[in-house]
mmCIF file of C-alpha atoms and ligand atoms in Angstrom:
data_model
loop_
_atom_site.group_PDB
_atom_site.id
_atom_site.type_symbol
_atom_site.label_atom_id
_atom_site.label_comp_id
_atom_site.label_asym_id
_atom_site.label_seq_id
_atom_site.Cartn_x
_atom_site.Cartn_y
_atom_site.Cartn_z
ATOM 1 C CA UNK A 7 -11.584 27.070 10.718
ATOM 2 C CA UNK A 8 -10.424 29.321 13.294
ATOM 3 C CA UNK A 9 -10.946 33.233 13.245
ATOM 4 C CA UNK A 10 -8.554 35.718 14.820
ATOM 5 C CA UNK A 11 -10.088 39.071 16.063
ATOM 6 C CA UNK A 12 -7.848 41.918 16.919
ATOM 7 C CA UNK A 13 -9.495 44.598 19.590
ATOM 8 C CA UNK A 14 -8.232 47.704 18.766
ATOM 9 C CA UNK A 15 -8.701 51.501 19.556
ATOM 10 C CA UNK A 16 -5.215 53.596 20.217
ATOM 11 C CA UNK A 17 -7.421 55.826 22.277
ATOM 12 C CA UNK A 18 -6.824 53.984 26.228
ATOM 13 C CA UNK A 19 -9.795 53.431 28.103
ATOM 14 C CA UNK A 20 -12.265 52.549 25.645
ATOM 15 C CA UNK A 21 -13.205 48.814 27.257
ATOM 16 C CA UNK A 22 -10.811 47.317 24.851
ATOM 17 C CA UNK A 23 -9.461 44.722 27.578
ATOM 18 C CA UNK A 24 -13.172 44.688 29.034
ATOM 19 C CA UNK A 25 -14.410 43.614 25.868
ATOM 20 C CA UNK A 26 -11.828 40.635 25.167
ATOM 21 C CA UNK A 27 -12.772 39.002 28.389
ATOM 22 C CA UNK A 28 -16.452 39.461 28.094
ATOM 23 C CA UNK A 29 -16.597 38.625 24.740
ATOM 24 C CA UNK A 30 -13.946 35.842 25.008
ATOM 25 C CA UNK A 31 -15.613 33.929 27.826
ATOM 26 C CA UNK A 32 -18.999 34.291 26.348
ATOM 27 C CA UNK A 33 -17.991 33.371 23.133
ATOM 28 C CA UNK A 34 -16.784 29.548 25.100
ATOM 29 C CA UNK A 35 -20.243 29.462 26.992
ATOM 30 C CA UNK A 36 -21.473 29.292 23.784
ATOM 31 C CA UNK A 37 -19.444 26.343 22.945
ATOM 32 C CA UNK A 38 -16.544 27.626 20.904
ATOM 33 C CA UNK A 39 -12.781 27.005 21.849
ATOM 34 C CA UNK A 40 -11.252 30.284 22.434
ATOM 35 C CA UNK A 41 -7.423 31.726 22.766
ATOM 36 C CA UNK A 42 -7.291 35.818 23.972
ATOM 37 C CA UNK A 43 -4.028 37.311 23.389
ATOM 38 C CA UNK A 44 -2.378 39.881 25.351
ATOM 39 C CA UNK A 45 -0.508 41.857 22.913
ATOM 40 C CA UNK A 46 -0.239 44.762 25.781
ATOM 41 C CA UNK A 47 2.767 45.862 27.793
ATOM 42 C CA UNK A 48 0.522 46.920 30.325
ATOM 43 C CA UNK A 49 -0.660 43.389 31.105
ATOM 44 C CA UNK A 50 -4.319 44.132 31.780
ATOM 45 C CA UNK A 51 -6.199 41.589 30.213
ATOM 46 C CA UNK A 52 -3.585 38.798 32.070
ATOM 47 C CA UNK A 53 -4.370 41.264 35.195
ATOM 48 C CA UNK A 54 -8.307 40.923 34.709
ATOM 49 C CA UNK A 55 -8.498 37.342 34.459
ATOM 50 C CA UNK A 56 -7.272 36.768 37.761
ATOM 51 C CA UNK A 57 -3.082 36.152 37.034
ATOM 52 C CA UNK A 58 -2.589 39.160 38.896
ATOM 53 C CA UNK A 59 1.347 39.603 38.527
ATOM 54 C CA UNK A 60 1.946 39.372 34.835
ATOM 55 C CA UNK A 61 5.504 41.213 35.064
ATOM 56 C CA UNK A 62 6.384 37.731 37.475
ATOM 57 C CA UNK A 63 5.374 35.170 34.880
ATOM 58 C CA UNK A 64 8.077 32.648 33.834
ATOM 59 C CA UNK A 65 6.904 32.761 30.249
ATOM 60 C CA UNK A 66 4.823 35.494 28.543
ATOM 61 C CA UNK A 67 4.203 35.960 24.518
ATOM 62 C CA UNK A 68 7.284 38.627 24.636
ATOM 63 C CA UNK A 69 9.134 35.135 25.509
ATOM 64 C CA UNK A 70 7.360 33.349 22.461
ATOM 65 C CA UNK A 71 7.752 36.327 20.292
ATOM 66 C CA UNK A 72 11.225 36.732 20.421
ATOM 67 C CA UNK A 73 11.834 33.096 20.315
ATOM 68 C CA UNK A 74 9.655 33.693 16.871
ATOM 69 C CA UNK A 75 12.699 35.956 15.911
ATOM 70 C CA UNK A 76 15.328 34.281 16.710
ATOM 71 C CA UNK A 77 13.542 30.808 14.944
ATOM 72 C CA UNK A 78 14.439 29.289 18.065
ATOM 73 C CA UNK A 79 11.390 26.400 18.980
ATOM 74 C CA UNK A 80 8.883 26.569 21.295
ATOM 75 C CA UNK A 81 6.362 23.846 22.389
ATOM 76 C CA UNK A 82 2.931 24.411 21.147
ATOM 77 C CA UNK A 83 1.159 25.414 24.433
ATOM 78 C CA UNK A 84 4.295 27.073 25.916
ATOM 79 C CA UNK A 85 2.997 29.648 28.428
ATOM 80 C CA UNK A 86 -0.512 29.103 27.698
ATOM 81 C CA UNK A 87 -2.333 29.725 31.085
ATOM 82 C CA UNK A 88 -6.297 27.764 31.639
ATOM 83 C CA UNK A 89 -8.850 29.942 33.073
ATOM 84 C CA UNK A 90 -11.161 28.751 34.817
ATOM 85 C CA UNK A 91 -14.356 30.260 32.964
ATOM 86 C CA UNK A 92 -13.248 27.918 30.033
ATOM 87 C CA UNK A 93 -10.265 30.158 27.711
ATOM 88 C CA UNK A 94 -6.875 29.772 27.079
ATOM 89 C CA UNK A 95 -4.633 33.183 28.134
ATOM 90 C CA UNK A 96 -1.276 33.645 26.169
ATOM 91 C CA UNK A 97 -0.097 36.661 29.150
ATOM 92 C CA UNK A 98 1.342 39.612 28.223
ATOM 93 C CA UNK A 99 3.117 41.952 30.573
ATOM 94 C CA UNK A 100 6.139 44.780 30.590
ATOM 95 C CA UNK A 101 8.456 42.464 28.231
ATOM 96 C CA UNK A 102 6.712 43.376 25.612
ATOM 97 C CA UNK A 103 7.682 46.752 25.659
ATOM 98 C CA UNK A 104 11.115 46.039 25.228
ATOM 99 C CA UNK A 105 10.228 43.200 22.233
ATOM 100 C CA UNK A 106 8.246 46.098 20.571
ATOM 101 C CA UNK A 107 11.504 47.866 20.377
ATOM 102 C CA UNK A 108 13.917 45.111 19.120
ATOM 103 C CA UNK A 109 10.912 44.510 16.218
ATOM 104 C CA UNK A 110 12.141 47.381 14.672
ATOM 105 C CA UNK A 111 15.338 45.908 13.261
ATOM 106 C CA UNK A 112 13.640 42.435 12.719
ATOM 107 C CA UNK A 113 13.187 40.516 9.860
ATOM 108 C CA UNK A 114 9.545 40.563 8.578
ATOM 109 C CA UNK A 115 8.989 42.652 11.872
ATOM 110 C CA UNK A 116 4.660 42.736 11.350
ATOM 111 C CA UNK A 117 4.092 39.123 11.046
ATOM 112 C CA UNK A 118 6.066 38.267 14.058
ATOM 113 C CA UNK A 119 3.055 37.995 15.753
ATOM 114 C CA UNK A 120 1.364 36.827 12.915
ATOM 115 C CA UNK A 121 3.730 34.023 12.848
ATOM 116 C CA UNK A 122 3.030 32.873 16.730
ATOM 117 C CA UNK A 123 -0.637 32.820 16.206
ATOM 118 C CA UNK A 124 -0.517 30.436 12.708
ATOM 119 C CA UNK A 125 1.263 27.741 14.731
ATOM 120 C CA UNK A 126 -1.534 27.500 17.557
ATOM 121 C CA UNK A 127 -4.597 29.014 16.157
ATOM 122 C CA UNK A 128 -5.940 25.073 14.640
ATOM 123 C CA UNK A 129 -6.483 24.217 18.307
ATOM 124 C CA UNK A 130 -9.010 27.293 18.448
ATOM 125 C CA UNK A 131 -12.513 28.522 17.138
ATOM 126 C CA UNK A 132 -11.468 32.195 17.831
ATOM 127 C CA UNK A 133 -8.330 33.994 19.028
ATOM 128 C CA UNK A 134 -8.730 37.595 20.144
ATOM 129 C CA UNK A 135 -5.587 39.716 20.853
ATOM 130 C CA UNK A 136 -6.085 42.790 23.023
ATOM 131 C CA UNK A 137 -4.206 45.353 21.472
ATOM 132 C CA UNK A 138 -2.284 48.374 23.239
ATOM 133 C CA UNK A 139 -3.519 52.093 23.158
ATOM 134 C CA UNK A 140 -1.086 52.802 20.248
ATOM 135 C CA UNK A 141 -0.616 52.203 16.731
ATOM 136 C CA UNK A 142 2.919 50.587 17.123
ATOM 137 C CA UNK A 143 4.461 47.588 16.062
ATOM 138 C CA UNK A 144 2.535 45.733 18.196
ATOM 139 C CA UNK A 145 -0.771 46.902 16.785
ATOM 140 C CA UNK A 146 0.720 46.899 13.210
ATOM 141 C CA UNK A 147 1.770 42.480 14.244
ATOM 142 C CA UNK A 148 -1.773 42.346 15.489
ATOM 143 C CA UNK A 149 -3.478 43.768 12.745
ATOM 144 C CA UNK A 150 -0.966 42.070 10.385
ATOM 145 C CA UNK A 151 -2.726 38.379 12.144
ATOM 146 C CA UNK A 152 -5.858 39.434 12.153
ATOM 147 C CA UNK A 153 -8.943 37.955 10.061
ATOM 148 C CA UNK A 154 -10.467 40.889 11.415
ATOM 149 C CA UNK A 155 -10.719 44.134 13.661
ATOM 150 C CA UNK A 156 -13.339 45.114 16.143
ATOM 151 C CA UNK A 157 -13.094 48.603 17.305
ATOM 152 C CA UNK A 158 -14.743 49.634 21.034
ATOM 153 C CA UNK A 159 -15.258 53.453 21.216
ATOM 154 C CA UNK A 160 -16.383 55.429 24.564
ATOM 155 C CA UNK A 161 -19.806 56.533 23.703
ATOM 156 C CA UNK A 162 -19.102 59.612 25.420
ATOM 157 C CA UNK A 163 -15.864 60.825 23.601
ATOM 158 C CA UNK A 164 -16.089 61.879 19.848
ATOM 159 C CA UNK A 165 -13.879 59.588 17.958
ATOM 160 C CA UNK A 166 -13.641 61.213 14.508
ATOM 161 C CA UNK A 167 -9.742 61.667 14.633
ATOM 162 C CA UNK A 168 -8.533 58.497 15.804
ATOM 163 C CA UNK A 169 -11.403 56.433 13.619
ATOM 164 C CA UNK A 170 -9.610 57.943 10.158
ATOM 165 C CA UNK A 171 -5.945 56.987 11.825
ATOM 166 C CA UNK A 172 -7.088 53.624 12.591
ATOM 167 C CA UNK A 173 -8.769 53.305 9.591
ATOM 168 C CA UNK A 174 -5.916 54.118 7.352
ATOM 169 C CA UNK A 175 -3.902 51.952 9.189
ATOM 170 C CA UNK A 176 -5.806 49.304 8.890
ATOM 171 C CA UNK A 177 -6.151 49.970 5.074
ATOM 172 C CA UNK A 178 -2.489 50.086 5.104
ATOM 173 C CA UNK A 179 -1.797 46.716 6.602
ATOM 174 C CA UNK A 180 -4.855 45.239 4.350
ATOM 175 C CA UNK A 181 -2.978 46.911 1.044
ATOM 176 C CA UNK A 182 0.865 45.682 2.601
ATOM 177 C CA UNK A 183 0.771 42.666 4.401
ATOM 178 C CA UNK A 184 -3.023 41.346 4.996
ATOM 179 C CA UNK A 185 -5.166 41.582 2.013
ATOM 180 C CA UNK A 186 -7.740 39.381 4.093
ATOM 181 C CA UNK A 187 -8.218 42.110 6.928
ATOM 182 C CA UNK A 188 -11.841 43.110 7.660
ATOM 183 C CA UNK A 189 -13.390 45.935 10.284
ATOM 184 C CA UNK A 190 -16.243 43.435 11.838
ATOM 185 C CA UNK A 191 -17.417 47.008 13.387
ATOM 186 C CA UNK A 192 -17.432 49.806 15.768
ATOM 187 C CA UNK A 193 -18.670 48.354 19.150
ATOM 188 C CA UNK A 194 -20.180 51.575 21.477
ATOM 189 C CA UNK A 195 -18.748 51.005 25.548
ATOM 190 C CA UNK A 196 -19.470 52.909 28.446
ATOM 191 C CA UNK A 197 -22.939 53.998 27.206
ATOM 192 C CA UNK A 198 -24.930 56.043 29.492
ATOM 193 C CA UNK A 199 -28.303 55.609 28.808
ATOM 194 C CA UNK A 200 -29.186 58.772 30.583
ATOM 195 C CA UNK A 201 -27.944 61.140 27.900
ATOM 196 C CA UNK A 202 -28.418 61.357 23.777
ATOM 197 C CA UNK A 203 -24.344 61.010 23.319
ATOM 198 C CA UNK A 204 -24.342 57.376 22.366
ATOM 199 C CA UNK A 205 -26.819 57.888 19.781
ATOM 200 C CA UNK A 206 -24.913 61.023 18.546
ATOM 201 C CA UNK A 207 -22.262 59.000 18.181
ATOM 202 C CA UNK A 208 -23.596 56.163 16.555
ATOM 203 C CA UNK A 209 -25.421 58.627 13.926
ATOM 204 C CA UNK A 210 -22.300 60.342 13.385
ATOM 205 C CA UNK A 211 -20.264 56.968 13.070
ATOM 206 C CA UNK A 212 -22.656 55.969 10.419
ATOM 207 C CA UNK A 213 -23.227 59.288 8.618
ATOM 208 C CA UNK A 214 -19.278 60.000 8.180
ATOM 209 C CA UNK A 215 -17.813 55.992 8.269
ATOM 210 C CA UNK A 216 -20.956 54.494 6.756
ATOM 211 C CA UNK A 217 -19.378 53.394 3.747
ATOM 212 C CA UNK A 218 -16.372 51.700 5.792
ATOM 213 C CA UNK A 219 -17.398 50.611 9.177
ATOM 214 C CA UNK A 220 -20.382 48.656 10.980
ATOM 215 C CA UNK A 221 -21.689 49.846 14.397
ATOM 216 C CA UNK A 222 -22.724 46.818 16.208
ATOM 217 C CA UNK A 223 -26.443 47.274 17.189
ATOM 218 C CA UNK A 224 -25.386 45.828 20.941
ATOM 219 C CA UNK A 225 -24.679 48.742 23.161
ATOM 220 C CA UNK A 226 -22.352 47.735 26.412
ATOM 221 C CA UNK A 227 -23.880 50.231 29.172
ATOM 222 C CA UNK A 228 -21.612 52.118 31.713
ATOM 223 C CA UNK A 229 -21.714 49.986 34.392
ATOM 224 C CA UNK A 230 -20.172 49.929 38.102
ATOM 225 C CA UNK A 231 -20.410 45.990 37.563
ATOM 226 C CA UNK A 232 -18.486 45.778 34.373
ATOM 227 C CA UNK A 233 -15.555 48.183 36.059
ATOM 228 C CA UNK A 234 -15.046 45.968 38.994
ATOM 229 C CA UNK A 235 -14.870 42.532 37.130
ATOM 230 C CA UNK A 236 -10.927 43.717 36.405
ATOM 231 C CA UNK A 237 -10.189 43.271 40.206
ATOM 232 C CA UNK A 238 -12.015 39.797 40.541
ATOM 233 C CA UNK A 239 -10.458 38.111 38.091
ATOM 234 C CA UNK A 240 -13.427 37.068 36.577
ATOM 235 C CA UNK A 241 -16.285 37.577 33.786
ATOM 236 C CA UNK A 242 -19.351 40.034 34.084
ATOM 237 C CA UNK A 243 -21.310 37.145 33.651
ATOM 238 C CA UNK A 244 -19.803 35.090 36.999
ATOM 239 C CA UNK A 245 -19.776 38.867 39.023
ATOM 240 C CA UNK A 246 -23.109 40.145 37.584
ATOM 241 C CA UNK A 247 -25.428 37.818 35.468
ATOM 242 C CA UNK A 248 -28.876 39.433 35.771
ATOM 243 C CA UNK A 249 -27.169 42.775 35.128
ATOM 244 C CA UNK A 250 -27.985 44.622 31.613
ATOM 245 C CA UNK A 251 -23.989 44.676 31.357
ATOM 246 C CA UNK A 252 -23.886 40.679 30.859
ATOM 247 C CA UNK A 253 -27.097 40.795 28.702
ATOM 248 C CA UNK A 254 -25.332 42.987 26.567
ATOM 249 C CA UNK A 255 -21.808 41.571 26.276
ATOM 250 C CA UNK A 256 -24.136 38.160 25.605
ATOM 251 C CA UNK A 257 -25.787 40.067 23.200
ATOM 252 C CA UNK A 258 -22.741 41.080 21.041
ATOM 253 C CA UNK A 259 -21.023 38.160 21.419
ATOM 254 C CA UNK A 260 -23.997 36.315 19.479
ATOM 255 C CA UNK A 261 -23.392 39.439 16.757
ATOM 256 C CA UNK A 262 -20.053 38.130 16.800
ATOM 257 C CA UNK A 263 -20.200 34.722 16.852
ATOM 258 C CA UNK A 264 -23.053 35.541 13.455
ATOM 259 C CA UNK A 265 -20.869 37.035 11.396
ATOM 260 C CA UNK A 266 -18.384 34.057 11.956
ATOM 261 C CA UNK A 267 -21.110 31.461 11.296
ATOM 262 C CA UNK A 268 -21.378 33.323 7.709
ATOM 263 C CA UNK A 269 -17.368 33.566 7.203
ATOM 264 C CA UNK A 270 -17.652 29.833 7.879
ATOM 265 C CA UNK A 271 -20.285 28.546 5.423
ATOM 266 C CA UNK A 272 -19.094 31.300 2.620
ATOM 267 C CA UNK A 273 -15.238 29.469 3.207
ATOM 268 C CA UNK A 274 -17.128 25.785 2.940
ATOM 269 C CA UNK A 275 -19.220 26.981 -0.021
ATOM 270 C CA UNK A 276 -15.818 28.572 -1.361
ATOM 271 C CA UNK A 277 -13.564 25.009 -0.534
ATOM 272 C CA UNK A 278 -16.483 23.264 -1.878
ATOM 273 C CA UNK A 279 -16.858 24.117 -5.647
ATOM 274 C CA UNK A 280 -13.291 24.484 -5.568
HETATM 275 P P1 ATP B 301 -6.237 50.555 27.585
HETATM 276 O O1 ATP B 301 -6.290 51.390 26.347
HETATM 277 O O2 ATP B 301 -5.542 51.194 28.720
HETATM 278 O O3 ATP B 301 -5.777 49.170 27.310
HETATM 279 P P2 ATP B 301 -8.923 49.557 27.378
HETATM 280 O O4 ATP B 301 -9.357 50.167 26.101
HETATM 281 O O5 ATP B 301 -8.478 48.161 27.358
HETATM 282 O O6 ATP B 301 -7.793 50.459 28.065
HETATM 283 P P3 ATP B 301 -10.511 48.841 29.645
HETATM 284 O O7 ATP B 301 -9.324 48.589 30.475
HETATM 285 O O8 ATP B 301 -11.331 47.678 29.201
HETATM 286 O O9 ATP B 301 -10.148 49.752 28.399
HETATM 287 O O10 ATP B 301 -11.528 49.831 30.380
HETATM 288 C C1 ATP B 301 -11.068 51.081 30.905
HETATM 289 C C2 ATP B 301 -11.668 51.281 32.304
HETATM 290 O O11 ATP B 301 -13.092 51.379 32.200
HETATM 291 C C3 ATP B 301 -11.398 50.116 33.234
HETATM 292 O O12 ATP B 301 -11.215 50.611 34.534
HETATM 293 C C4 ATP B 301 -12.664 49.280 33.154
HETATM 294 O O13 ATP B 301 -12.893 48.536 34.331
HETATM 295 C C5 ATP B 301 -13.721 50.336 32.946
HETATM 296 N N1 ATP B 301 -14.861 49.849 32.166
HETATM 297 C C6 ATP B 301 -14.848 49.017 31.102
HETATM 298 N N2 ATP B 301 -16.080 48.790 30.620
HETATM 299 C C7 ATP B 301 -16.925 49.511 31.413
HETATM 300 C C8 ATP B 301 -18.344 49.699 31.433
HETATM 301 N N3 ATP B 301 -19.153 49.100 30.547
HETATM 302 N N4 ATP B 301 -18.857 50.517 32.383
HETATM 303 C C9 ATP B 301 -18.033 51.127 33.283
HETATM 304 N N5 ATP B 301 -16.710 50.987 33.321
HETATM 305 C C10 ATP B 301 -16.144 50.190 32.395
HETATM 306 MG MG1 MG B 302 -6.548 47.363 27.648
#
């Protein structure tokens, strides 16, 4: 049973795209078949692991989603690219802005996305989708395909105003269109271990989203290491592995791949007594 993860903060720069490869590529070291999606116009996460001209590829997911709209077929791995750390990459680049756009006057324009991911997920263990720094249509599609949502959040940057926006949209979408949705949790980036803002943070995470939201207990720590991994095209743990940045994204990616164990055995016990 496969489990797709959406990555999503509308604030930019919170180690959203960071996170998908790091936890992508660790999540296959450990053994699971993984899929990351780039559901971003900017093309970052395509950028980071190595295809370094996204706007150039022949076929992208903005080509798959709009052939999703227009029910025209597509082969099952069309424009699936193979990296070499052991994922599968559906691209994303600038076409997507303009499919964003023509979603508006779609049929069933959230589960366009949605639709895509049903009809490859089987070949998967987990498909993460890198979201965009907005709470657009694409977001809305990702959350709308989603099992669940992790959220990263710059330890140094108070969140409160975006966490209630994202929340409510992510209530909306469970309440509209995905009653399954989950928030797996609140995962703190960029965390400087020289100052108290992390755990200021974290306390007021808990104290006012408590009730709602897990913080993972994994902190990723700023790190030079972790920045530069976007330009090499690879994973922290290939640039950096003895560095507390690859301990930690191994680290949360076993938090990660726990809470999936449980999903699993609670949907066997579930299928089982059925
Ligand atoms: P956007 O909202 O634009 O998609 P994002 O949320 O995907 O951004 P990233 O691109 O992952 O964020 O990270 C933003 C910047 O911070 C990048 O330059 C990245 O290399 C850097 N960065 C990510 N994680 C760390 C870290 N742990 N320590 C230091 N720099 C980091
Ligand atoms: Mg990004």
């Amino acid at each position: 049973m496969s489990k797709v993860i959406a990555l999503a903060n509308q604030k930019g720069g919170v180690g959203k795209t960071t996170t998908a490869v790091n936890l992508g590529i660790g999540l296959a070291a450990r053994g699971e078949r993984v899929l990351l999606v780039d559901a971003d116009a900017q093309g970052n996460l395509t950028d980071s692991l190595g295809f370094n001209e996204p706007d150039n590829l022949p076929v992208s997911l903005a080509t798959i989603l709009s052939k999703v709209m227009l029910e025209e077929p597509y082969k099952p791995n069309e424009g699936l690219l193979h990296h070499v750390e052991g994922i599968d990459l559906m691209p994303g680049n600038i076409e997507l802005s303009a499919i964003e756009v023509s979603l508006v006057n779609t049929m069933s324009r959230e589960t366009i996305l949605r639709r895509y991911i049903n009809t490859v997920k089987n070949a998967y263990d987990y498909v993460l989708i890198d979201c965009m720094p907005s709470l657009g249509m694409m977001t809305i599609n990702a959350l709308a395909a989603a099992d669940s949502v992790i959220v990263p959040v710059q330890a140094h940057y108070l969140p409160a105003k975006g966490m209630t926006q994202l929340l409510q949209t992510t209530a909306r979408v469970r309440r509209q269109i995905n009653p399954k949705l989950t928030i797996d949790g609140v995962l703190l980036t960029m965390v400087d271990t020289r100052t108290n803002f992390a755990k200021d943070i974290s306390f007021i995470l808990r104290r006012d989203y408590g009730d709602k939201l897990c913080v993972f207990n994994t902190e990723i720590p700023l790190s030079i290491r972790a920045a530069e991994t976007s330009a090499k095209g690879k994973s922290i743990y290939l640039h950096d592995p003895n560095g507390l940045a690859a301990k930690a994204y191994e680290a949360f990616t076993k938090e990660v791949q726990d809470i999936g164990e449980k999903r699993r055995t609670k949907q066997h016990k579930a299928d089982f007594s059925r």
